[in-house]
Amino acid sequence: MTQLEILEKCLVCKGELLEKIYEETEEQEAILDTNPFSEEAFGRTLERKEEYIEKLTQYDKGFEQIFAKIKGDVIAHKECYRARIESMQHLIGKVTQKAVRIQSLEQKNRVKLEIYFNSRRQQIKNFNISNRTVSNYYKSMSSGGKADAYFMDKKQ
């Protein structure tokens, strides 16, 4: 019974972590919607999400290990554990719903981030083109002045 309680507690903790991940993802969405876009703030949310995801992975591994140990007993005595199993199924449903919400919001953010990066690439490309144009102009002006002086000296 204690191991089932641990599994239940693990599912509750996973739900809480997924909620935190969702909040960070919402914050990322807000950052992406601001102008100018703050890459530092976005990076901080990524770091926090990474920590939550690592913890989530640890919970998943722990859940799988414990479940592997007690799976046979739980299947053999389903009736004894019915209430606990139903509770865990309910928690698994909640965890799955949260994961789907996160996935949906992540997809929206990914599209916004791609638009931002494409815009930045275009700005950099335009800057480089302008820079080359100005550089070529100065080179041609520099060269042109020397040629005129050369011809002036020849005329005299």
PDB file of C-alpha atoms in Angstrom:
ATOM      1  CA  MET A   1       0.000   0.000   0.000  1.00  0.00           C
ATOM      2  CA  THR A   2       2.847   2.423   0.761  1.00  0.00           C
ATOM      3  CA  GLN A   3       4.306   2.018  -2.702  1.00  0.00           C
ATOM      4  CA  LEU A   4       0.944   2.888  -4.243  1.00  0.00           C
ATOM      5  CA  GLU A   5       0.871   5.979  -2.061  1.00  0.00           C
ATOM      6  CA  ILE A   6       4.336   6.871  -3.348  1.00  0.00           C
ATOM      7  CA  LEU A   7       3.112   6.444  -6.926  1.00  0.00           C
ATOM      8  CA  GLU A   8       0.138   8.685  -6.179  1.00  0.00           C
ATOM      9  CA  LYS A   9       2.378  11.296  -4.566  1.00  0.00           C
ATOM     10  CA  CYS A  10       4.664  11.097  -7.599  1.00  0.00           C
ATOM     11  CA  LEU A  11       1.717  11.836  -9.913  1.00  0.00           C
ATOM     12  CA  VAL A  12       0.688  14.806  -7.759  1.00  0.00           C
ATOM     13  CA  CYS A  13       4.248  16.172  -7.892  1.00  0.00           C
ATOM     14  CA  LYS A  14       4.355  15.657 -11.664  1.00  0.00           C
ATOM     15  CA  GLY A  15       1.129  17.638 -11.943  1.00  0.00           C
ATOM     16  CA  GLU A  16       2.618  20.484  -9.908  1.00  0.00           C
ATOM     17  CA  LEU A  17       5.786  20.509 -12.015  1.00  0.00           C
ATOM     18  CA  LEU A  18       3.759  20.524 -15.217  1.00  0.00           C
ATOM     19  CA  GLU A  19       1.800  23.491 -13.883  1.00  0.00           C
ATOM     20  CA  LYS A  20       5.062  25.345 -13.248  1.00  0.00           C
ATOM     21  CA  ILE A  21       6.251  24.470 -16.745  1.00  0.00           C
ATOM     22  CA  TYR A  22       2.967  25.786 -18.138  1.00  0.00           C
ATOM     23  CA  GLU A  23       3.400  29.045 -16.223  1.00  0.00           C
ATOM     24  CA  GLU A  24       6.930  29.433 -17.598  1.00  0.00           C
ATOM     25  CA  THR A  25       5.626  28.726 -21.097  1.00  0.00           C
ATOM     26  CA  GLU A  26       2.946  31.399 -20.628  1.00  0.00           C
ATOM     27  CA  GLU A  27       5.666  33.807 -19.500  1.00  0.00           C
ATOM     28  CA  GLN A  28       7.624  32.959 -22.644  1.00  0.00           C
ATOM     29  CA  GLU A  29       4.547  33.776 -24.694  1.00  0.00           C
ATOM     30  CA  ALA A  30       4.254  37.150 -22.965  1.00  0.00           C
ATOM     31  CA  ILE A  31       7.959  37.837 -23.598  1.00  0.00           C
ATOM     32  CA  LEU A  32       7.559  36.930 -27.267  1.00  0.00           C
ATOM     33  CA  ASP A  33       4.622  39.343 -27.525  1.00  0.00           C
ATOM     34  CA  THR A  34       6.573  42.284 -26.096  1.00  0.00           C
ATOM     35  CA  ASN A  35       8.467  44.714 -28.229  1.00  0.00           C
ATOM     36  CA  PRO A  36      11.424  44.785 -27.986  1.00  0.00           C
ATOM     37  CA  PHE A  37      11.912  41.095 -27.361  1.00  0.00           C
ATOM     38  CA  SER A  38      14.119  40.374 -24.330  1.00  0.00           C
ATOM     39  CA  GLU A  39      16.413  37.477 -25.113  1.00  0.00           C
ATOM     40  CA  GLU A  40      17.734  37.491 -21.525  1.00  0.00           C
ATOM     41  CA  ALA A  41      14.277  37.115 -19.987  1.00  0.00           C
ATOM     42  CA  PHE A  42      13.446  34.385 -22.478  1.00  0.00           C
ATOM     43  CA  GLY A  43      16.695  32.593 -21.622  1.00  0.00           C
ATOM     44  CA  ARG A  44      15.906  32.712 -17.900  1.00  0.00           C
ATOM     45  CA  THR A  45      12.540  31.054 -18.510  1.00  0.00           C
ATOM     46  CA  LEU A  46      14.283  28.353 -20.532  1.00  0.00           C
ATOM     47  CA  GLU A  47      16.697  27.691 -17.662  1.00  0.00           C
ATOM     48  CA  ARG A  48      13.858  27.379 -15.139  1.00  0.00           C
ATOM     49  CA  LYS A  49      11.926  25.088 -17.479  1.00  0.00           C
ATOM     50  CA  GLU A  50      15.017  22.939 -17.926  1.00  0.00           C
ATOM     51  CA  GLU A  51      15.246  22.456 -14.139  1.00  0.00           C
ATOM     52  CA  TYR A  52      11.568  21.500 -13.953  1.00  0.00           C
ATOM     53  CA  ILE A  53      11.934  19.078 -16.850  1.00  0.00           C
ATOM     54  CA  GLU A  54      14.911  17.391 -15.171  1.00  0.00           C
ATOM     55  CA  LYS A  55      12.861  16.904 -12.000  1.00  0.00           C
ATOM     56  CA  LEU A  56       9.966  15.633 -14.089  1.00  0.00           C
ATOM     57  CA  THR A  57      12.253  13.082 -15.720  1.00  0.00           C
ATOM     58  CA  GLN A  58      13.406  11.910 -12.281  1.00  0.00           C
ATOM     59  CA  TYR A  59       9.790  11.474 -11.181  1.00  0.00           C
ATOM     60  CA  ASP A  60       9.060   9.488 -14.346  1.00  0.00           C
ATOM     61  CA  LYS A  61      12.007   7.165 -13.740  1.00  0.00           C
ATOM     62  CA  GLY A  62      11.057   6.684 -10.095  1.00  0.00           C
ATOM     63  CA  PHE A  63       7.436   6.015 -11.018  1.00  0.00           C
ATOM     64  CA  GLU A  64       8.439   3.415 -13.597  1.00  0.00           C
ATOM     65  CA  GLN A  65      10.810   1.662 -11.205  1.00  0.00           C
ATOM     66  CA  ILE A  66       8.272   1.437  -8.405  1.00  0.00           C
ATOM     67  CA  PHE A  67       5.479   0.400 -10.753  1.00  0.00           C
ATOM     68  CA  ALA A  68       7.669  -2.331 -12.249  1.00  0.00           C
ATOM     69  CA  LYS A  69       8.177  -3.762  -8.733  1.00  0.00           C
ATOM     70  CA  ILE A  70       4.507  -3.833  -7.761  1.00  0.00           C
ATOM     71  CA  LYS A  71       2.831  -4.361 -11.130  1.00  0.00           C
ATOM     72  CA  GLY A  72       2.292  -8.081 -10.664  1.00  0.00           C
ATOM     73  CA  ASP A  73       0.772  -7.679  -7.207  1.00  0.00           C
ATOM     74  CA  VAL A  74      -1.521  -4.850  -8.298  1.00  0.00           C
ATOM     75  CA  ILE A  75      -2.774  -6.812 -11.309  1.00  0.00           C
ATOM     76  CA  ALA A  76      -3.305  -9.932  -9.217  1.00  0.00           C
ATOM     77  CA  HIS A  77      -5.290  -8.040  -6.550  1.00  0.00           C
ATOM     78  CA  LYS A  78      -7.124  -5.400  -8.591  1.00  0.00           C
ATOM     79  CA  GLU A  79     -10.158  -5.429  -6.333  1.00  0.00           C
ATOM     80  CA  CYS A  80      -8.121  -4.652  -3.225  1.00  0.00           C
ATOM     81  CA  TYR A  81      -6.537  -1.630  -4.859  1.00  0.00           C
ATOM     82  CA  ARG A  82      -9.516  -0.456  -6.945  1.00  0.00           C
ATOM     83  CA  ALA A  83      -9.967   2.907  -5.188  1.00  0.00           C
ATOM     84  CA  ARG A  84      -6.248   3.664  -5.313  1.00  0.00           C
ATOM     85  CA  ILE A  85      -6.051   2.642  -8.995  1.00  0.00           C
ATOM     86  CA  GLU A  86      -9.020   4.862  -9.909  1.00  0.00           C
ATOM     87  CA  SER A  87      -7.445   7.753  -8.046  1.00  0.00           C
ATOM     88  CA  MET A  88      -4.180   7.246  -9.924  1.00  0.00           C
ATOM     89  CA  GLN A  89      -6.022   6.994 -13.247  1.00  0.00           C
ATOM     90  CA  HIS A  90      -7.697  10.306 -12.489  1.00  0.00           C
ATOM     91  CA  LEU A  91      -4.313  11.874 -11.683  1.00  0.00           C
ATOM     92  CA  ILE A  92      -2.796  10.438 -14.850  1.00  0.00           C
ATOM     93  CA  GLY A  93      -5.650  12.020 -16.830  1.00  0.00           C
ATOM     94  CA  LYS A  94      -4.935  15.408 -15.232  1.00  0.00           C
ATOM     95  CA  VAL A  95      -1.197  15.080 -15.922  1.00  0.00           C
ATOM     96  CA  THR A  96      -1.933  14.185 -19.544  1.00  0.00           C
ATOM     97  CA  GLN A  97      -4.247  17.196 -19.962  1.00  0.00           C
ATOM     98  CA  LYS A  98      -1.575  19.510 -18.576  1.00  0.00           C
ATOM     99  CA  ALA A  99       1.022  18.018 -20.899  1.00  0.00           C
ATOM    100  CA  VAL A 100      -1.267  18.570 -23.898  1.00  0.00           C
ATOM    101  CA  ARG A 101      -1.876  22.208 -22.863  1.00  0.00           C
ATOM    102  CA  ILE A 102       1.869  22.761 -22.574  1.00  0.00           C
ATOM    103  CA  GLN A 103       2.488  21.143 -25.947  1.00  0.00           C
ATOM    104  CA  SER A 104      -0.121  23.364 -27.595  1.00  0.00           C
ATOM    105  CA  LEU A 105       1.305  26.550 -26.091  1.00  0.00           C
ATOM    106  CA  GLU A 106       4.856  25.461 -26.944  1.00  0.00           C
ATOM    107  CA  GLN A 107       3.797  25.047 -30.575  1.00  0.00           C
ATOM    108  CA  LYS A 108       2.376  28.594 -30.654  1.00  0.00           C
ATOM    109  CA  ASN A 109       5.545  29.963 -29.054  1.00  0.00           C
ATOM    110  CA  ARG A 110       7.707  28.076 -31.529  1.00  0.00           C
ATOM    111  CA  VAL A 111       5.925  29.766 -34.442  1.00  0.00           C
ATOM    112  CA  LYS A 112       6.342  33.197 -32.802  1.00  0.00           C
ATOM    113  CA  LEU A 113      10.019  32.521 -32.124  1.00  0.00           C
ATOM    114  CA  GLU A 114      10.592  31.455 -35.741  1.00  0.00           C
ATOM    115  CA  ILE A 115       8.965  34.694 -36.928  1.00  0.00           C
ATOM    116  CA  TYR A 116      11.211  36.684 -34.591  1.00  0.00           C
ATOM    117  CA  PHE A 117      14.370  34.904 -35.749  1.00  0.00           C
ATOM    118  CA  ASN A 118      13.424  35.290 -39.409  1.00  0.00           C
ATOM    119  CA  SER A 119      12.927  38.995 -38.802  1.00  0.00           C
ATOM    120  CA  ARG A 120      16.324  39.257 -37.074  1.00  0.00           C
ATOM    121  CA  ARG A 121      18.012  37.362 -39.921  1.00  0.00           C
ATOM    122  CA  GLN A 122      16.462  39.765 -42.424  1.00  0.00           C
ATOM    123  CA  GLN A 123      17.655  42.752 -40.372  1.00  0.00           C
ATOM    124  CA  ILE A 124      21.180  41.346 -40.249  1.00  0.00           C
ATOM    125  CA  LYS A 125      21.111  40.621 -43.968  1.00  0.00           C
ATOM    126  CA  ASN A 126      19.929  44.173 -44.712  1.00  0.00           C
ATOM    127  CA  PHE A 127      22.614  45.585 -42.426  1.00  0.00           C
ATOM    128  CA  ASN A 128      25.304  43.562 -44.197  1.00  0.00           C
ATOM    129  CA  ILE A 129      24.063  44.670 -47.613  1.00  0.00           C
ATOM    130  CA  SER A 130      24.027  48.311 -46.499  1.00  0.00           C
ATOM    131  CA  ASN A 131      27.460  47.955 -44.975  1.00  0.00           C
ATOM    132  CA  ARG A 132      28.877  46.473 -48.201  1.00  0.00           C
ATOM    133  CA  THR A 133      27.224  49.187 -50.283  1.00  0.00           C
ATOM    134  CA  VAL A 134      28.714  51.941 -48.145  1.00  0.00           C
ATOM    135  CA  SER A 135      32.107  50.226 -48.154  1.00  0.00           C
ATOM    136  CA  ASN A 136      32.053  49.873 -51.949  1.00  0.00           C
ATOM    137  CA  TYR A 137      31.019  53.520 -52.302  1.00  0.00           C
ATOM    138  CA  TYR A 138      33.942  54.701 -50.155  1.00  0.00           C
ATOM    139  CA  LYS A 139      36.350  52.465 -52.047  1.00  0.00           C
ATOM    140  CA  SER A 140      35.179  53.797 -55.379  1.00  0.00           C
ATOM    141  CA  MET A 141      35.345  57.385 -54.121  1.00  0.00           C
ATOM    142  CA  SER A 142      38.852  56.834 -52.789  1.00  0.00           C
ATOM    143  CA  SER A 143      40.039  55.281 -56.017  1.00  0.00           C
ATOM    144  CA  GLY A 144      38.370  57.905 -58.149  1.00  0.00           C
ATOM    145  CA  GLY A 145      40.138  60.778 -56.379  1.00  0.00           C
ATOM    146  CA  LYS A 146      43.589  59.276 -57.009  1.00  0.00           C
ATOM    147  CA  ALA A 147      42.900  58.780 -60.659  1.00  0.00           C
ATOM    148  CA  ASP A 148      41.907  62.427 -61.073  1.00  0.00           C
ATOM    149  CA  ALA A 149      45.086  63.626 -59.394  1.00  0.00           C
ATOM    150  CA  TYR A 150      47.148  61.401 -61.667  1.00  0.00           C
ATOM    151  CA  PHE A 151      45.544  62.892 -64.737  1.00  0.00           C
ATOM    152  CA  MET A 152      45.992  66.423 -63.394  1.00  0.00           C
ATOM    153  CA  ASP A 153      49.719  65.824 -62.983  1.00  0.00           C
ATOM    154  CA  LYS A 154      49.999  64.542 -66.555  1.00  0.00           C
ATOM    155  CA  LYS A 155      48.288  67.592 -67.985  1.00  0.00           C
ATOM    156  CA  GLN A 156      50.705  70.007 -66.415  1.00  0.00           C
TER     157      GLN A 156
END
